[in-house]
Protein backbone atom coordinates (compact mmCIF):
# COMPACT_ATOMS: atom_id res chain seq x y z
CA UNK A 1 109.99 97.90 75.15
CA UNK A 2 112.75 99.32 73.24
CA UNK A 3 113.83 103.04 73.76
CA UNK A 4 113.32 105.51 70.64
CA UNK A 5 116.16 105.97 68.70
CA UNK A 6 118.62 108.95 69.03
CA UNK A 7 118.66 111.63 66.70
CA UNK A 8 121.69 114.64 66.78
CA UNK A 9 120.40 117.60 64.97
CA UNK A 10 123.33 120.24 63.98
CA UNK A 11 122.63 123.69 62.87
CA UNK A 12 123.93 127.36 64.06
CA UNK A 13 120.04 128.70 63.44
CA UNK A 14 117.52 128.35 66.77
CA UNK A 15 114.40 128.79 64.34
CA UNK A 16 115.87 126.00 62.18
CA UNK A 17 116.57 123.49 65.56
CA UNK A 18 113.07 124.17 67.08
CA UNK A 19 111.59 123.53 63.49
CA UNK A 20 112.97 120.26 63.28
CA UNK A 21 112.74 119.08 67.11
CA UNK A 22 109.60 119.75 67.43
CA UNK A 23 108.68 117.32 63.97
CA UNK A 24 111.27 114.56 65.46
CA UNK A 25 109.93 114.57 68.80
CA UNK A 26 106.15 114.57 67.72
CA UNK A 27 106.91 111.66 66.01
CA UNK A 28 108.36 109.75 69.16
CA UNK A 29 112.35 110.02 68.65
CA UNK A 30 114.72 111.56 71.56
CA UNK A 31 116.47 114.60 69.77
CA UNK A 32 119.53 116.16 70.88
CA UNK A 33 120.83 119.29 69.25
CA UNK A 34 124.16 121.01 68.71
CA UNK A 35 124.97 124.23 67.25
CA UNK A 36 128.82 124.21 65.87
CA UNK A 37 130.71 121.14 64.58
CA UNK A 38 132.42 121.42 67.25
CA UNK A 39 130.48 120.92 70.17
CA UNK A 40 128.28 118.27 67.87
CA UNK A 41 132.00 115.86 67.75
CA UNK A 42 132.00 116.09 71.60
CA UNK A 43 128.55 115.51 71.87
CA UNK A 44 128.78 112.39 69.36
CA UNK A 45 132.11 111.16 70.97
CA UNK A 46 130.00 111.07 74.73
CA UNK A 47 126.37 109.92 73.68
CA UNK A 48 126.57 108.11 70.05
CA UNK A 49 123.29 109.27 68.39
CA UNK A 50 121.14 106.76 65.69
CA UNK A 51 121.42 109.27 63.29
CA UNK A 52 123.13 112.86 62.55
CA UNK A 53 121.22 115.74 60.88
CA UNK A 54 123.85 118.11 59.81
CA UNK A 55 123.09 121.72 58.32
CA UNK A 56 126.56 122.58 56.04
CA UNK A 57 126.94 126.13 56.51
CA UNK A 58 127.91 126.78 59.75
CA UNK A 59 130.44 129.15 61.75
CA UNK A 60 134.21 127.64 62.34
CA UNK A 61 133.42 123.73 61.41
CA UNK A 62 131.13 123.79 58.69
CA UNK A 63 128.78 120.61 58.38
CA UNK A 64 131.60 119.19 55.16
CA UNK A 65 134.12 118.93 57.76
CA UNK A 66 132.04 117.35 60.71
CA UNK A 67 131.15 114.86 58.71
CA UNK A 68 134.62 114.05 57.77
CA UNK A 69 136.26 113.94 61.16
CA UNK A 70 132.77 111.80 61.65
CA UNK A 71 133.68 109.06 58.88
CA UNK A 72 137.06 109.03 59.67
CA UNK A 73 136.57 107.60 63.26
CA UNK A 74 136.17 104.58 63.74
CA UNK A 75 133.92 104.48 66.17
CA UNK A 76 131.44 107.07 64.61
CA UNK A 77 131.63 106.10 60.73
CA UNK A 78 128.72 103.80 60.71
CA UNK A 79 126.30 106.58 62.08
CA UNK A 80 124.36 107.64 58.88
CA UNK A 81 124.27 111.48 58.11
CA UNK A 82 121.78 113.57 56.46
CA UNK A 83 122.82 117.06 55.09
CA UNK A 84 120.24 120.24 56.09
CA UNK A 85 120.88 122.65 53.33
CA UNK A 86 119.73 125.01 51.44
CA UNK A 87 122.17 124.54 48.74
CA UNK A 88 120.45 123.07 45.52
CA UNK A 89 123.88 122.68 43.19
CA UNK A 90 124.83 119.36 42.17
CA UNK A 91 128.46 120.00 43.12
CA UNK A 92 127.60 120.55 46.99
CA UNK A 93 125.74 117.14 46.90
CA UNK A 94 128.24 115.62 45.42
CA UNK A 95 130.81 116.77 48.11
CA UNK A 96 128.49 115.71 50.60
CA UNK A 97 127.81 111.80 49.47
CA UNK A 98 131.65 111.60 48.78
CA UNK A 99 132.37 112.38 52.17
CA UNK A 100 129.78 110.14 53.29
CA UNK A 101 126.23 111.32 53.73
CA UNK A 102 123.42 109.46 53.23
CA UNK A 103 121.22 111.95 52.23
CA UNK A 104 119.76 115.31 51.49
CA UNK A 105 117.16 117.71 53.54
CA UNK A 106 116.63 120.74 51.61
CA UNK A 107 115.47 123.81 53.24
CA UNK A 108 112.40 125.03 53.98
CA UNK A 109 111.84 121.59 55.57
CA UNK A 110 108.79 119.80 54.57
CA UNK A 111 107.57 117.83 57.48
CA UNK A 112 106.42 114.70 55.80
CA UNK A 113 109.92 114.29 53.74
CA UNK A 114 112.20 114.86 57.04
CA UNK A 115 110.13 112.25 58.91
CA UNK A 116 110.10 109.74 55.75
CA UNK A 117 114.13 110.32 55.01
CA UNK A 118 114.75 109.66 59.12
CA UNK A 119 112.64 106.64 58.91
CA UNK A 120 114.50 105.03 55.92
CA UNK A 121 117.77 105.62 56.99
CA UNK A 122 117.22 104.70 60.65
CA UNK A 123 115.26 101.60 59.02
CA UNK A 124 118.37 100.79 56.66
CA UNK A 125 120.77 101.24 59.92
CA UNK A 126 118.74 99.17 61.80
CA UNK A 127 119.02 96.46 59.28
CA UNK A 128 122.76 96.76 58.88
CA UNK A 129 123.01 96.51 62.39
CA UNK A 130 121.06 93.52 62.95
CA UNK A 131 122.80 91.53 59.65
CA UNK A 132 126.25 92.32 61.28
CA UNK A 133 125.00 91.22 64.60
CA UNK A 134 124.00 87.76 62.92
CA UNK A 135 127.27 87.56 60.89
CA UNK A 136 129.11 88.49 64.26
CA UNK A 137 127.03 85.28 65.76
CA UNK A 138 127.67 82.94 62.94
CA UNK A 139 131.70 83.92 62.92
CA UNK A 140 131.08 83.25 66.43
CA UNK A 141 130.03 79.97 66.36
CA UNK A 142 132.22 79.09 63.57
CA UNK A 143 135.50 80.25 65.65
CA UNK A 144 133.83 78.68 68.71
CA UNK A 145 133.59 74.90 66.76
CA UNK A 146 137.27 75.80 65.48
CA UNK A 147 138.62 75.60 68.71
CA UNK A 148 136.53 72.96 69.56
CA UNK A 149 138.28 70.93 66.70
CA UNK A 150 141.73 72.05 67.74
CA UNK A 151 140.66 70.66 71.30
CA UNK A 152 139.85 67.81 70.07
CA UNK A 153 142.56 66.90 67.87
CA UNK A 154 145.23 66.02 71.18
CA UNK A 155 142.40 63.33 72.31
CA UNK A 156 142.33 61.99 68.64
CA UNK A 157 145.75 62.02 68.07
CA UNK A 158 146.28 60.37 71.50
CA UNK A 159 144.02 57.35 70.61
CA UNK A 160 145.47 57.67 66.97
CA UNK A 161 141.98 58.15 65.59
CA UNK A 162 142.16 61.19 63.27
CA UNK A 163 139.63 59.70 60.80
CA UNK A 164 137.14 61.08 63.23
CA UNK A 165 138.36 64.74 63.39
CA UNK A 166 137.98 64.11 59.07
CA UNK A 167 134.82 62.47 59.01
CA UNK A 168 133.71 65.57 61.16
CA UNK A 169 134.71 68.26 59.21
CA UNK A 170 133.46 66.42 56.33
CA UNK A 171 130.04 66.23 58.01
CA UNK A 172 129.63 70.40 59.17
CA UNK A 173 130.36 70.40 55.04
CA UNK A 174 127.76 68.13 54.34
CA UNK A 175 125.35 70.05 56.98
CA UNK A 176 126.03 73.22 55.52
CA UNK A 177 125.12 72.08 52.40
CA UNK A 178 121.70 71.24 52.94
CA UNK A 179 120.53 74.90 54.12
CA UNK A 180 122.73 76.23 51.73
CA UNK A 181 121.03 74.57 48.43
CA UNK A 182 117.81 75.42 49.65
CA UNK A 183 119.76 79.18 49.73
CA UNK A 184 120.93 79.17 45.98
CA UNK A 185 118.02 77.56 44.81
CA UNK A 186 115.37 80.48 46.35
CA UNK A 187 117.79 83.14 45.98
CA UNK A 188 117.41 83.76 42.03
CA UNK A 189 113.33 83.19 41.94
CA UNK A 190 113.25 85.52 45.29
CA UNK A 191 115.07 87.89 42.72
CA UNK A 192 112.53 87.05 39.85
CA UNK A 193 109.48 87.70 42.19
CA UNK A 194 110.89 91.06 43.23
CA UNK A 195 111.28 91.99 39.62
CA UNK A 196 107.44 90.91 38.88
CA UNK A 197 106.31 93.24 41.63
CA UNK A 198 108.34 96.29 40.62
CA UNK A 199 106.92 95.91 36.86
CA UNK A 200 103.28 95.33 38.88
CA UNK A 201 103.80 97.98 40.51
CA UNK A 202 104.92 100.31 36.83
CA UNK A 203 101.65 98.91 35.56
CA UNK A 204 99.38 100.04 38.35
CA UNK A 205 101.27 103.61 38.22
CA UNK A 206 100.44 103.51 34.43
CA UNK A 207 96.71 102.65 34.07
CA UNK A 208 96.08 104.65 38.40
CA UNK A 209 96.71 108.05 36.65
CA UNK A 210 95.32 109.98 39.90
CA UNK A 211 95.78 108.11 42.94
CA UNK A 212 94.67 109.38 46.15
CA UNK A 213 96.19 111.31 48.50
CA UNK A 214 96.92 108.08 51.01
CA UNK A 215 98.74 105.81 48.50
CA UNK A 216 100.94 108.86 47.69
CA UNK A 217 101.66 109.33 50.93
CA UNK A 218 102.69 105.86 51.51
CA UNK A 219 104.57 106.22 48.48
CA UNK A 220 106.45 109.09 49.73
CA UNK A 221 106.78 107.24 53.15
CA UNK A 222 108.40 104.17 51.56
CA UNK A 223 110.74 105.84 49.26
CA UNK A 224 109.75 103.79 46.03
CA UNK A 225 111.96 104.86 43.86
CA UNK A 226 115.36 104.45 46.98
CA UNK A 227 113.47 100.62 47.42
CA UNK A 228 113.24 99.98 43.65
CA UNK A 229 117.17 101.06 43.44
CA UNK A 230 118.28 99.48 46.86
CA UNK A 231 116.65 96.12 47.05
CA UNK A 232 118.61 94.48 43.99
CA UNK A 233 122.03 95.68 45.56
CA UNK A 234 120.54 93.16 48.17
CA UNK A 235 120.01 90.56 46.75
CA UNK A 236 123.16 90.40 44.82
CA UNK A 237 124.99 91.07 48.29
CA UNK A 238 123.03 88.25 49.57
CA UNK A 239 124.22 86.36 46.13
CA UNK A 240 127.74 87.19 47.07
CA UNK A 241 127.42 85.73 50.61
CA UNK A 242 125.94 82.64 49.42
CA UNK A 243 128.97 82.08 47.20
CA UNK A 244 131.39 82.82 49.79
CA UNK A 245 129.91 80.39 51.69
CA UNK A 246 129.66 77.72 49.15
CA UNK A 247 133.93 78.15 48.51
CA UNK A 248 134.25 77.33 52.91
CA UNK A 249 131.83 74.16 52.06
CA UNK A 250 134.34 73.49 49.26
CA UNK A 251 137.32 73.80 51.20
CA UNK A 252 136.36 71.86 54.12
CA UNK A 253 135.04 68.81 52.09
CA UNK A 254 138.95 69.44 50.49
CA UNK A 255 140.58 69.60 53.73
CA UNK A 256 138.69 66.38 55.15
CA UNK A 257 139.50 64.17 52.87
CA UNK A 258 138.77 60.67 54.13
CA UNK A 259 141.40 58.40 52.56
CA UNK A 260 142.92 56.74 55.52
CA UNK A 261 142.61 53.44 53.86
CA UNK A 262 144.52 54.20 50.46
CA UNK A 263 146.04 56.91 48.80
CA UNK A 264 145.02 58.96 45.97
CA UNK A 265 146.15 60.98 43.11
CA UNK A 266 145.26 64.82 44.53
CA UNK A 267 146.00 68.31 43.71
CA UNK A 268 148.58 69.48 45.95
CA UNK A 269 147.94 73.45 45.26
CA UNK A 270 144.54 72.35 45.86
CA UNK A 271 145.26 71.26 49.66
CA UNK A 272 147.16 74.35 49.95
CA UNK A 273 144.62 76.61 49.00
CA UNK A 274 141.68 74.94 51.28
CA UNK A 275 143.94 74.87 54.22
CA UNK A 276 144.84 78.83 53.73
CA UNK A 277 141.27 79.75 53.29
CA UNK A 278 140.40 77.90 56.45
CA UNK A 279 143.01 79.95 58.21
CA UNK A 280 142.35 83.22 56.86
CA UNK A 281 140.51 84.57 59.82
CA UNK A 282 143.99 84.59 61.40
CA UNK A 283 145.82 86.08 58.62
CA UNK A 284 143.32 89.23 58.41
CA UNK A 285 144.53 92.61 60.13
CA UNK A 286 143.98 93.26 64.00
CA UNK A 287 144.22 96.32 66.21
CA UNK A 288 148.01 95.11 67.08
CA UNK A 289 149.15 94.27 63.19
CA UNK A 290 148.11 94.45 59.86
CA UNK A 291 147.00 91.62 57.67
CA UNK A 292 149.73 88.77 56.75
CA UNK A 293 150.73 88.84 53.75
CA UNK A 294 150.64 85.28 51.95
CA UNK A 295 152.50 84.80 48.94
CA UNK A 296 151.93 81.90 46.46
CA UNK A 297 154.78 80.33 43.85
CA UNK A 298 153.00 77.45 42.36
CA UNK A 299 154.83 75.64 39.91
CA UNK A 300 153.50 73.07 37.13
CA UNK A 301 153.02 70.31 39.22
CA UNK A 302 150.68 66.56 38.18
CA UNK A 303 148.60 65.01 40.46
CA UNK A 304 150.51 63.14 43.39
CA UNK A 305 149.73 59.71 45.14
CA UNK A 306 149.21 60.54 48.88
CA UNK A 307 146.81 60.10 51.72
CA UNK A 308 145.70 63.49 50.95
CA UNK A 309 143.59 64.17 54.68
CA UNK A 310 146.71 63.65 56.27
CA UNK A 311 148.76 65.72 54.01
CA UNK A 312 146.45 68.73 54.46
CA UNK A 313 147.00 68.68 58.33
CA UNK A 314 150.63 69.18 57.54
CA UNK A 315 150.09 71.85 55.41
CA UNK A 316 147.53 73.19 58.29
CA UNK A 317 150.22 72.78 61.18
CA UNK A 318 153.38 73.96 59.08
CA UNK A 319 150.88 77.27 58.02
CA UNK A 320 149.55 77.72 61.72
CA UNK A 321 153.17 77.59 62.69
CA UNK A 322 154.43 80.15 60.43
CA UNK A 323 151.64 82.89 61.54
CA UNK A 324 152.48 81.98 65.38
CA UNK A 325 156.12 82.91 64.42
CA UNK A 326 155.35 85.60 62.53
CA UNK A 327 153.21 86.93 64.98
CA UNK A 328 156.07 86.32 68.03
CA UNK A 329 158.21 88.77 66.03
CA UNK A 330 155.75 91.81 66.27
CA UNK A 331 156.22 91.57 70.05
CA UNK A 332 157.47 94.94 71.19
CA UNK A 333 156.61 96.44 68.01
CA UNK A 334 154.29 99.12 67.17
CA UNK A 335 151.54 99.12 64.33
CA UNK A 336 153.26 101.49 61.91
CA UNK A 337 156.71 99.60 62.57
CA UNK A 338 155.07 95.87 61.72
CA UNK A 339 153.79 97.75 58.91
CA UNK A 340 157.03 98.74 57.55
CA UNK A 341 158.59 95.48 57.42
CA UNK A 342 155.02 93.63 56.92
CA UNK A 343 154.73 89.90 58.31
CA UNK A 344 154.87 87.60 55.55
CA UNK A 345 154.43 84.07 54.25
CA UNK A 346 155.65 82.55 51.11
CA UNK A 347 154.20 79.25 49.91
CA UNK A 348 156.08 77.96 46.19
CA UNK A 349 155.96 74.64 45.56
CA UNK A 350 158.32 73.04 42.12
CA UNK A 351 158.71 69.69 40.63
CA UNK A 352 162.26 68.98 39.76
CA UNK A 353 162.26 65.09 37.97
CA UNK A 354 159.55 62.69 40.18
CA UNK A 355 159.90 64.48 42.94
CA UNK A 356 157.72 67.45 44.27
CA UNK A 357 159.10 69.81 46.73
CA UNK A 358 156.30 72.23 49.09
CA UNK A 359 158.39 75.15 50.40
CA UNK A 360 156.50 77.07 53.44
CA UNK A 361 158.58 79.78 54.72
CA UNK A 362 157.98 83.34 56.88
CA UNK A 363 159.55 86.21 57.86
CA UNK A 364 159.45 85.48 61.93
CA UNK A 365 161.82 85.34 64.29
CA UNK A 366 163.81 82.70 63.32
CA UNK A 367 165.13 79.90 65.35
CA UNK A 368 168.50 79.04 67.31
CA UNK A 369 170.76 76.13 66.57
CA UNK A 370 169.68 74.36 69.78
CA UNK A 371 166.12 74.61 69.46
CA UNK A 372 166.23 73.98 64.93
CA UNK A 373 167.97 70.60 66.53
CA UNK A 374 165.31 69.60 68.77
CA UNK A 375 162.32 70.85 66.90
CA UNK A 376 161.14 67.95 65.20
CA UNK A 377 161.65 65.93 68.94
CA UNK A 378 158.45 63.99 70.59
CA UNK A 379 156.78 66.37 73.34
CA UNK A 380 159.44 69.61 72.39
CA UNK A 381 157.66 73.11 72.11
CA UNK A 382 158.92 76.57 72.44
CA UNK A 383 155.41 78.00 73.28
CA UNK A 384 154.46 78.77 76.94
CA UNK A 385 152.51 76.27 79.29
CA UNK A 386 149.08 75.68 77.68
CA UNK A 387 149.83 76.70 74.11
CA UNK A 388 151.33 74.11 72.40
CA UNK A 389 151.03 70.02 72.81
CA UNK A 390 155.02 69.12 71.66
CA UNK A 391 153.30 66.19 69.42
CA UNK A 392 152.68 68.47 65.85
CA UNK A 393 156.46 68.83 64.40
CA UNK A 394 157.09 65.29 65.46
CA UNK A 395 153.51 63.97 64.04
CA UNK A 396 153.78 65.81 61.00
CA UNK A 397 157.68 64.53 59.82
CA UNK A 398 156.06 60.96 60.66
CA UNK A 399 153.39 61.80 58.04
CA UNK A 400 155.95 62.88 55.34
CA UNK A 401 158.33 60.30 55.86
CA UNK A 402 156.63 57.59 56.93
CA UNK A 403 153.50 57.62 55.24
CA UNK A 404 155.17 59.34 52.24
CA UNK A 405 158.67 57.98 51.74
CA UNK A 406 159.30 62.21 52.16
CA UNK A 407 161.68 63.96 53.97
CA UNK A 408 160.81 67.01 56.53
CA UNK A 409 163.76 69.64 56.55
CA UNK A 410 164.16 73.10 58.03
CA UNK A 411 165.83 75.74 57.41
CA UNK A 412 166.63 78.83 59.94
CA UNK A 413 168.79 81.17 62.06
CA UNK A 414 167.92 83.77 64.33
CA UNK A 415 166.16 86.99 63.11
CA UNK A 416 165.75 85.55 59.43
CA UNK A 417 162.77 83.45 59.34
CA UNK A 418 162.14 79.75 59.43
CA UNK A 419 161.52 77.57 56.10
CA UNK A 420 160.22 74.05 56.06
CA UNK A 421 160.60 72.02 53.04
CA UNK A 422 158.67 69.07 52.46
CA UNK A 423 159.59 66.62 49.52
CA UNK A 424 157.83 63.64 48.46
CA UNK A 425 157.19 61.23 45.17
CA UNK A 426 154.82 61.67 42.48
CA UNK A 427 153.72 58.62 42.94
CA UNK A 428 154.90 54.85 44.09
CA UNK A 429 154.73 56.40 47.96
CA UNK A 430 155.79 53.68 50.14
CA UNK A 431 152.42 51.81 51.42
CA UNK A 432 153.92 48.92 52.81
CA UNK A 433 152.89 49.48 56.90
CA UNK A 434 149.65 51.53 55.94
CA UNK A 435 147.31 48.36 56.95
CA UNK A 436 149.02 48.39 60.05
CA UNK A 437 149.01 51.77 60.65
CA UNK A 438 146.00 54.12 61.85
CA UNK A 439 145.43 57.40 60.18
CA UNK A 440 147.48 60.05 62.09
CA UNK A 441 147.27 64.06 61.88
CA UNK A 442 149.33 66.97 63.01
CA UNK A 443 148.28 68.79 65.90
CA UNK A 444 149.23 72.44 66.63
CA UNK A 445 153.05 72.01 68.62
């Protein structure tokens, strides 16, 4: 059995604090009081409450300020708060939602709207806590078959079978796709249902000009009129999840490409693109940096004949590369001194006569003659026992020259940032051992 939820109640006035204890508890929650912003930010810091009831005029911290120092922790901004006043004005409500509050309590207290406010908003918290719980389980198991991929890819490329790692990405796309439709296609008549009950709902209200004291107390309980308001914002949320979703699907199927046989005419910005979005989770902000910056120079650039799965896992290991140097240089480095000379990543591509040239370049810590000399060299890493296989550098340069007719260049010194340059044909790319030659991939060096 669960344990009640934890309510804080803040006010300077005993009579007002026995008032509303006495309704919580009744009604099964564990109340804890305060009486001074002050000793309610040590009392939140120790034992984090469900939800905050915060009366605004009070001695030294009054209840505006709490709840600011509240919201602007992170470890206390997601507890809701709901403002005890007796101030009616509009401006003092509008201070209080701009600094966060969920909600008003107006005094005298009225027992049935304290307990139906606290039931909403621990109700609403309750679901925000269990969506983020299942988002935090899906990321989760996404990261988890990531890195399961990235495991896999040394075996593959070992028994020069890559195909498989594309025919498996292509497959999670196809499986996501299934659940997904069913999503999109329910998600719009789940709206149109919700929209028939509200005006249902209007029509009873219209022609039940007295109802009875029970249905307006459920009414009252319920919050119509914060459920009428609220429950479209969810859906369209919802909406908005679905289509993120459906742009990962995209990208994968983009990334996977299964043209080991034969090349094709693709769009390179296109390969790009998928491959950043399937990295972004390591290019948002951490506790130790803030988010890499990626900047895009696309020029006007046709279609090009390539084998366009392995050309993405370049892109992918050149990309993965850049963040792991970019990352290497914040060693030693605070937050606020990354932040003033930000980590960053510049992708421009340009076609100068039949020849397209992909520029990937960061902001890292460079390289040394001896090591820009060796880099491209079977089995050679710079990355500690464990980390890195040696085989992606040397794997990738066979992809854009041999596969390609390309060439695979660097350029770097020490403390300025690496740039790799890959350039490669329109078209006519050389095909001539492809029948002999399995489908290869670049692994993480």
């Amino acid at each position: 059995m669960s344990s009640p939820e934890l309510i804080l109640v803040v006010d300077d006035t005993p009579a007002n604090l026995e008032v509303v204890c006495e309704t919580l508890s009744d009604a099964g929650y564990e109340v804890a009081t305060a009486i001074d912003g002050d000793r309610a930010l040590k009392r939140v810091r120790a034992y984090p409450p469900d939800l905050i009831l915060l009366d605004v005029q009070m001695p030294g911290i009054d209840g505006f300020e709490t709840c600011q120092r509240l919201k602007a922790d992170p470890a206390t901004a997601s507890i809701p708060i709901i403002f005890m006043t007796a101030l009616s004005d509009a401006e003092s409500k509008l201070k209080g939602f701009a600094l966060g509050a969920v909600d008003y309590i107006t005094k005298p207290f009225q027992e049935i709207e304290v307990l139906a406010r606290v039931k909403t908003h621990l109700q609403l918290r309750q679901l925000t806590k269990n969506l983020e719980q299942r988002v935090a389980e899906k990321t989760a198991d996404l990261e988890a078959a990531l890195t399961q991929l990235q495991q896999s890819q040394i075996q593959l490329i070992n028994s020069e079978k890559m195909s498989v790692l594309g025919n498996l990405v292509a497959g999670v796309a196809h499986e996501i796709n299934n659940p997904l439709g069913f999503l999109v296609g329910n998600l719009k008549p789940a709206k149109d249902y919700i929209k028939d009950l509200f005006q249902l709902i209007d029509l009873y209200q219209q022609e039940l000009s007295h109802p009875s004291a029970k249905l307006q107390e459920v009414v009252e309980e319920i919050d119509l009129e914060y459920l009428r308001e609220d429950l479209p914002k969810l859906m369209d949320s919802m909406e908005q999840g679905v289509a993120r979703i459906c742009t990962i699907s995209t990208s994968l199927r983009t990334f996977s490409r299964s043209d080991c046989d034969r090349p094709i005419f693709f769009d390179i910005h296109e390969g790009i693109d998928s491959t950043l979005l399937i990295l972004k989770h390591r290019l948002k902000a951490n506790e130790s940096r803030p988010e890499i910056k990626v900047i895009t120079d696309y020029g006007d650039l046709p279609k090009v004949e390539c084998f366009a799965g392995q050309l993405n896992q370049v892109f992918m290991n050149l990309l993965a590369n850049a963040i792991d140097a970019v990352e290497e240089s914040n060693q030693g480095r605070s937050f606020a001194q990354i932040e003033a000379n930000r980590n960053q990543i510049t992708v421009k591509t340009q076609l100068s006569e039949d020849r397209v040239a992909i520029r990937i370049q960061d902001n890292g810590i460079g390289m040394t003659p001896d090591v820009k000399e060796k880099i491209f060299d079977h089995l050679f890493t710079t990355k500690a026992v464990g980390q890195g296989t040696g085989l992606g550098l040397a794997i990738a340069r066979q992809i854009v020259v041999q596969k390609h007719s390309g060439t695979l260049e660097v350029n770097s010194n020490l403390g300025e940032g690496t740039e790799f340059v890959i350039s490669i044909s329109v078209k006519d790319i050389a095909v001539k051992n492809f029948q002999q030659t399995s489908c290869v991939g670049a692994a993480y060096r």
